[in-house]
Amino acid sequence: MNFAGSFPGTRMRRNRYDGWNRRLVAENALSAADLIWPIFLCKGEGQRIPVASMPGVVRVSADLAAEHVAEAAALGIPAVALFPYTPIGERDEDGTEALDPDNVLCRAARALKAAHPDLGLIGDVALDTFTTHGHDGVVRDGYVDNEESVKILCRQAVLMAQAGVDVVAPSDMMDGRIGTIRAALDAEGLIHTRIMSYAAKYASGLYAPFRDAVGSEALRPDSKRLGDKKTYQMDPANSDEALREVAMDIAEGADMVMVKPGLPYLDIVRRVRDAFGMPTFAYQVSGEYSMIMAAVERGWLDHDRAMMETLMAFKRAGCHGVLTYFAVSAAKLLKAG
Ligand code: PBG
């Protein structure tokens, strides 16, 4: 059967002839409701500090957080994702600040919930923003120890949920952490707290600007301290393995699953969506953002077109939503029509 028709009876360009027709036959649409905005939080008061490697991105102190997200909330962005910045001198080997109920993430969560009760708060569960070595868990005998790390992550997740975080998002890639975190939340009566699992997270070179944003200088490519995260994050060569990761996290109680990075892994997004039908998200990570912004700064790409085209790609691949540093710019553009 030939559903495509054939030329000249069929001319594919007819349905592209004018704007109303192109709108009419559009298969996918992007809306503000598809966007999650990651924000960086720093200590102190009245702080609003640009992140050098991410043009247009700033770190704000907890007292400015509510004001910082006001526009996002007004534009209909459903949720923001919170990431703490910790200067290298204030970190320690085990990332103990993660368990301080007054750390910057918890303080911002309380302030944001009070000011914007209808805005979803997603909290990053991982130790990399608090550890001197920058790993997502604790290092024992030169290895990121799975069970020791999971124990700490559970307490971190409970603390942020108690501070007002609606969705805990483990980005650490330890084995078994979803089930253990679910049990820890439930034991505290936090049965409504959702888990968005970074289920298929790859050991990517595209996280470099983020590591700058959160103060993990130790992780910079020129640093000898960390090496890499290849013993826990996934090998970019693999895709069947991503499905096993996602399947296990769903079995352990994940409410939403994420693939990360974004654009280079849209094949994984599509497979995950088709295989599980779960609420599926992708993270357009810092390196993806900065690549576009660097080209925009040189006049090589048009900001709005590059932004909207990449975001639409996530929808086409089957995402329910995208974590993206473009969230507010895109929502503004969508509103303007
Ligand atoms: C680690 C974490 C990373 C990002 C989010 N959470 C970096 C890493 O795994 O080293 C990267 C996000 C981005 O690049 O925008 N918990």
PDB file of N, CA and C in Angstrom, residues 6 10 50-51 57 67 93 96 107 116 121 126 140 145-146 150 158 174 180 277 279 284 289 305 321:
ATOM      1  N   SER A   6       1.753   9.785  -4.936  1.00  0.00           N
ATOM      2  CA  SER A   6       2.920  10.010  -5.779  1.00  0.00           C
ATOM      3  C   SER A   6       2.748  11.283  -6.593  1.00  0.00           C
ATOM      4  N   THR A  10       0.121  14.012  -5.911  1.00  0.00           N
ATOM      5  CA  THR A  10       0.418  14.443  -4.545  1.00  0.00           C
ATOM      6  C   THR A  10       1.596  15.405  -4.573  1.00  0.00           C
ATOM      7  N   PRO A  50      26.213  36.107  37.771  1.00  0.00           N
ATOM      8  CA  PRO A  50      26.184  35.424  36.471  1.00  0.00           C
ATOM      9  C   PRO A  50      27.107  34.205  36.461  1.00  0.00           C
ATOM     10  N   VAL A  51      26.684  33.156  35.775  1.00  0.00           N
ATOM     11  CA  VAL A  51      27.520  31.970  35.575  1.00  0.00           C
ATOM     12  C   VAL A  51      28.270  32.179  34.260  1.00  0.00           C
ATOM     13  N   VAL A  57      22.453  32.923  32.497  1.00  0.00           N
ATOM     14  CA  VAL A  57      22.107  32.145  33.684  1.00  0.00           C
ATOM     15  C   VAL A  57      22.798  32.769  34.898  1.00  0.00           C
ATOM     16  N   GLU A  67      11.477  35.955  44.015  1.00  0.00           N
ATOM     17  CA  GLU A  67      11.416  36.991  42.987  1.00  0.00           C
ATOM     18  C   GLU A  67      11.970  36.476  41.649  1.00  0.00           C
ATOM     19  N   GLU A  93      34.619  15.953  52.275  1.00  0.00           N
ATOM     20  CA  GLU A  93      34.715  14.685  51.540  1.00  0.00           C
ATOM     21  C   GLU A  93      33.369  13.969  51.432  1.00  0.00           C
ATOM     22  N   THR A  96      28.693  16.703  53.797  1.00  0.00           N
ATOM     23  CA  THR A  96      27.774  16.710  54.947  1.00  0.00           C
ATOM     24  C   THR A  96      26.750  17.839  54.900  1.00  0.00           C
ATOM     25  N   ARG A 107      16.485  26.118  52.363  1.00  0.00           N
ATOM     26  CA  ARG A 107      16.001  27.468  52.668  1.00  0.00           C
ATOM     27  C   ARG A 107      15.237  28.044  51.488  1.00  0.00           C
ATOM     28  N   HIS A 116       5.117  30.982  46.299  1.00  0.00           N
ATOM     29  CA  HIS A 116       4.492  30.426  45.087  1.00  0.00           C
ATOM     30  C   HIS A 116       3.964  29.020  45.358  1.00  0.00           C
ATOM     31  N   LEU A 121       8.178  22.217  42.968  1.00  0.00           N
ATOM     32  CA  LEU A 121       9.599  22.313  43.311  1.00  0.00           C
ATOM     33  C   LEU A 121      10.246  20.934  43.174  1.00  0.00           C
ATOM     34  N   ALA A 126      21.678  14.329  45.252  1.00  0.00           N
ATOM     35  CA  ALA A 126      23.014  13.880  44.868  1.00  0.00           C
ATOM     36  C   ALA A 126      23.990  14.667  45.737  1.00  0.00           C
ATOM     37  N   ARG A 140      34.811   5.603  49.115  1.00  0.00           N
ATOM     38  CA  ARG A 140      35.457   4.708  50.094  1.00  0.00           C
ATOM     39  C   ARG A 140      36.433   3.818  49.337  1.00  0.00           C
ATOM     40  N   ASP A 145      31.012   4.517  46.867  1.00  0.00           N
ATOM     41  CA  ASP A 145      30.376   3.408  47.572  1.00  0.00           C
ATOM     42  C   ASP A 145      28.856   3.488  47.437  1.00  0.00           C
ATOM     43  N   ASN A 146      28.282   2.446  46.884  1.00  0.00           N
ATOM     44  CA  ASN A 146      26.852   2.473  46.566  1.00  0.00           C
ATOM     45  C   ASN A 146      25.968   2.591  47.811  1.00  0.00           C
ATOM     46  N   VAL A 150      23.730   5.714  49.177  1.00  0.00           N
ATOM     47  CA  VAL A 150      22.266   5.669  49.167  1.00  0.00           C
ATOM     48  C   VAL A 150      21.691   6.046  50.539  1.00  0.00           C
ATOM     49  N   VAL A 158      14.623  13.149  52.244  1.00  0.00           N
ATOM     50  CA  VAL A 158      13.611  13.401  53.275  1.00  0.00           C
ATOM     51  C   VAL A 158      13.687  14.856  53.739  1.00  0.00           C
ATOM     52  N   MET A 174      23.197   5.857  41.635  1.00  0.00           N
ATOM     53  CA  MET A 174      23.519   4.694  42.460  1.00  0.00           C
ATOM     54  C   MET A 174      22.463   3.618  42.202  1.00  0.00           C
ATOM     55  N   THR A 180      14.872   2.633  47.858  1.00  0.00           N
ATOM     56  CA  THR A 180      15.269   2.978  49.224  1.00  0.00           C
ATOM     57  C   THR A 180      14.777   4.373  49.588  1.00  0.00           C
ATOM     58  N   GLY A 277       5.533   4.012  28.481  1.00  0.00           N
ATOM     59  CA  GLY A 277       4.404   4.941  28.585  1.00  0.00           C
ATOM     60  C   GLY A 277       4.406   5.735  29.884  1.00  0.00           C
ATOM     61  N   PRO A 279       5.440   8.962  32.432  1.00  0.00           N
ATOM     62  CA  PRO A 279       5.803  10.374  32.273  1.00  0.00           C
ATOM     63  C   PRO A 279       7.320  10.459  32.048  1.00  0.00           C
ATOM     64  N   GLN A 284      17.785  19.028  28.781  1.00  0.00           N
ATOM     65  CA  GLN A 284      18.666  19.724  27.836  1.00  0.00           C
ATOM     66  C   GLN A 284      19.741  20.369  28.701  1.00  0.00           C
ATOM     67  N   TYR A 289      22.917  23.926  26.171  1.00  0.00           N
ATOM     68  CA  TYR A 289      22.529  25.330  26.247  1.00  0.00           C
ATOM     69  C   TYR A 289      23.682  26.236  25.831  1.00  0.00           C
ATOM     70  N   ARG A 305      15.116  30.860  17.111  1.00  0.00           N
ATOM     71  CA  ARG A 305      14.876  29.715  16.223  1.00  0.00           C
ATOM     72  C   ARG A 305      15.590  28.467  16.720  1.00  0.00           C
ATOM     73  N   GLY A 321       7.926  16.503  29.051  1.00  0.00           N
ATOM     74  CA  GLY A 321       8.469  17.792  29.448  1.00  0.00           C
ATOM     75  C   GLY A 321       9.977  17.809  29.334  1.00  0.00           C
TER      76      GLY A 321
END
